[in-house]
């Protein structure tokens, strides 16, 4: 699947340093998750498998945050817990900080380890592992 035009616009709207980070993330994610739907969701680029959010990134005040919705379950030192569910993040201020070997490993895990965020409201906030 191609990267959506809205994600390309999102990346292009960033300053040069952030744009380099966003472009590398979107290209790597898209190659690693070729069957994932990608779109702007809640104002940020997100990739979905079967309607379930898997990975995305967003501009914070001083960095680009890469977020894996099920990332706490990956048991990876390079990812830090985020929020009260199963998400984990990595933050980047320079494209050179992205370790492609790590990113690609995390993306493989994102396909194989998934919690059901798609039905979280139906499940009244209860987290259920689907993969």
CSV table of C-alpha atoms in Angstrom, one decimal:
chain,number,residue,atom,x,y,z
A,1,UNK,CA,0.0,0.0,0.0
A,2,UNK,CA,1.3,3.5,-0.8
A,3,UNK,CA,1.8,6.1,1.8
A,4,UNK,CA,-1.4,8.3,1.9
A,5,UNK,CA,-1.2,11.8,0.5
A,6,UNK,CA,-2.3,13.1,3.8
A,7,UNK,CA,0.7,11.6,5.5
A,8,UNK,CA,3.0,13.0,2.8
A,9,UNK,CA,1.5,16.4,3.5
A,10,UNK,CA,1.9,16.0,7.2
A,11,UNK,CA,5.6,15.1,6.7
A,12,UNK,CA,6.1,18.0,4.3
A,13,UNK,CA,4.6,20.5,6.8
A,14,UNK,CA,7.4,19.9,9.3
A,15,UNK,CA,10.8,21.8,9.5
A,16,UNK,CA,13.7,20.1,7.8
A,17,UNK,CA,15.0,18.1,10.8
A,18,UNK,CA,11.6,16.8,11.7
A,19,UNK,CA,10.7,16.1,8.1
A,20,UNK,CA,13.8,13.9,7.7
A,21,UNK,CA,12.7,11.9,10.8
A,22,UNK,CA,9.1,11.6,9.6
A,23,UNK,CA,10.1,10.6,6.1
A,24,UNK,CA,12.4,7.9,7.3
A,25,UNK,CA,9.8,6.6,9.8
A,26,UNK,CA,6.9,6.6,7.2
A,27,UNK,CA,9.1,4.8,4.5
A,28,UNK,CA,10.4,2.2,6.9
A,29,UNK,CA,7.0,1.5,8.5
A,30,UNK,CA,5.3,1.3,5.1
A,31,UNK,CA,7.9,-1.2,3.7
A,32,UNK,CA,7.7,-3.3,6.9
A,33,UNK,CA,3.9,-3.3,7.0
A,34,UNK,CA,2.9,-3.5,3.4
A,35,UNK,CA,-0.7,-4.7,4.1
A,36,UNK,CA,-1.4,-2.0,6.7
A,37,UNK,CA,-3.8,0.8,6.0
A,38,UNK,CA,-2.2,4.2,6.7
A,39,UNK,CA,-3.9,7.5,7.3
A,40,UNK,CA,-4.0,10.6,9.4
A,41,UNK,CA,-5.9,9.6,12.6
A,42,UNK,CA,-6.4,12.1,15.4
A,43,UNK,CA,-4.2,14.5,13.4
A,44,UNK,CA,-1.2,12.1,13.2
A,45,UNK,CA,0.1,9.4,10.8
A,46,UNK,CA,-1.0,5.9,12.0
A,47,UNK,CA,-0.8,2.4,10.4
A,48,UNK,CA,-3.6,-0.1,11.1
A,49,UNK,CA,-3.9,-3.9,10.6
A,50,UNK,CA,-7.5,-5.1,10.4
A,51,UNK,CA,-8.7,-1.7,11.8
A,52,UNK,CA,-6.4,-2.0,14.8
A,53,UNK,CA,-3.9,0.8,15.3
A,54,UNK,CA,-0.3,-0.6,15.3
A,55,UNK,CA,2.2,2.2,15.0
A,56,UNK,CA,2.3,6.0,14.3
A,57,UNK,CA,4.2,9.1,15.0
A,58,UNK,CA,3.5,12.7,16.0
A,59,UNK,CA,5.2,16.0,16.5
A,60,UNK,CA,5.6,16.9,20.2
A,61,UNK,CA,7.1,20.3,21.3
A,62,UNK,CA,10.7,19.2,21.0
A,63,UNK,CA,10.8,15.9,19.2
A,64,UNK,CA,9.0,13.4,17.0
A,65,UNK,CA,7.4,10.6,19.0
A,66,UNK,CA,7.1,7.1,17.5
A,67,UNK,CA,4.3,5.2,19.2
A,68,UNK,CA,3.6,1.4,19.2
A,69,UNK,CA,0.1,0.7,20.6
A,70,UNK,CA,1.2,-2.7,21.9
A,71,UNK,CA,4.8,-1.7,22.5
A,72,UNK,CA,5.1,-2.5,26.2
A,73,UNK,CA,4.6,-6.1,25.4
A,74,UNK,CA,7.6,-6.1,23.0
A,75,UNK,CA,10.0,-6.1,26.0
A,76,UNK,CA,12.5,-3.7,24.3
A,77,UNK,CA,14.8,-1.4,26.1
A,78,UNK,CA,14.6,1.2,23.4
A,79,UNK,CA,10.9,1.7,24.0
A,80,UNK,CA,9.5,3.5,27.0
A,81,UNK,CA,6.0,2.9,28.4
A,82,UNK,CA,3.4,5.5,27.4
A,83,UNK,CA,0.0,6.0,29.0
A,84,UNK,CA,-2.1,3.6,31.0
A,85,UNK,CA,-2.6,0.8,28.4
A,86,UNK,CA,0.0,-1.2,26.5
A,87,UNK,CA,1.6,1.6,24.4
A,88,UNK,CA,5.4,2.3,24.3
A,89,UNK,CA,7.3,5.1,22.6
A,90,UNK,CA,10.7,6.3,21.3
A,91,UNK,CA,11.5,10.0,20.8
A,92,UNK,CA,13.7,11.5,18.2
A,93,UNK,CA,15.2,14.9,17.8
A,94,UNK,CA,17.6,14.0,14.9
A,95,UNK,CA,17.2,11.4,12.1
A,96,UNK,CA,20.6,10.0,13.1
A,97,UNK,CA,19.1,8.7,16.4
A,98,UNK,CA,16.9,6.2,14.5
A,99,UNK,CA,18.5,2.8,14.6
A,100,UNK,CA,16.9,1.1,11.6
A,101,UNK,CA,17.8,-2.4,12.9
A,102,UNK,CA,15.8,-1.7,16.1
A,103,UNK,CA,12.9,0.0,14.2
A,104,UNK,CA,12.6,-3.0,11.8
A,105,UNK,CA,12.6,-5.5,14.7
A,106,UNK,CA,9.9,-3.4,16.5
A,107,UNK,CA,7.8,-3.4,13.4
A,108,UNK,CA,8.0,-7.2,13.1
A,109,UNK,CA,6.9,-7.4,16.7
A,110,UNK,CA,4.1,-4.9,16.0
A,111,UNK,CA,2.6,-7.5,13.5
A,112,UNK,CA,3.0,-10.4,15.9
A,113,UNK,CA,2.0,-8.8,19.2
A,114,UNK,CA,-1.2,-6.9,19.2
A,115,UNK,CA,-3.7,-5.8,21.8
A,116,UNK,CA,-7.3,-5.0,20.8
A,117,UNK,CA,-7.5,-1.2,20.6
A,118,UNK,CA,-10.1,-1.3,17.9
A,119,UNK,CA,-12.7,-2.6,20.4
A,120,UNK,CA,-11.5,-0.9,23.6
A,121,UNK,CA,-14.7,1.1,24.0
A,122,UNK,CA,-16.9,-2.0,23.5
A,123,UNK,CA,-14.7,-3.8,26.0
A,124,UNK,CA,-15.1,-1.0,28.5
A,125,UNK,CA,-11.4,-0.3,28.6
A,126,UNK,CA,-10.4,-4.0,29.1
A,127,UNK,CA,-7.3,-4.9,27.2
A,128,UNK,CA,-7.5,-8.2,25.3
A,129,UNK,CA,-4.5,-9.6,23.4
A,130,UNK,CA,-5.5,-10.6,19.8
A,131,UNK,CA,-2.0,-11.8,18.7
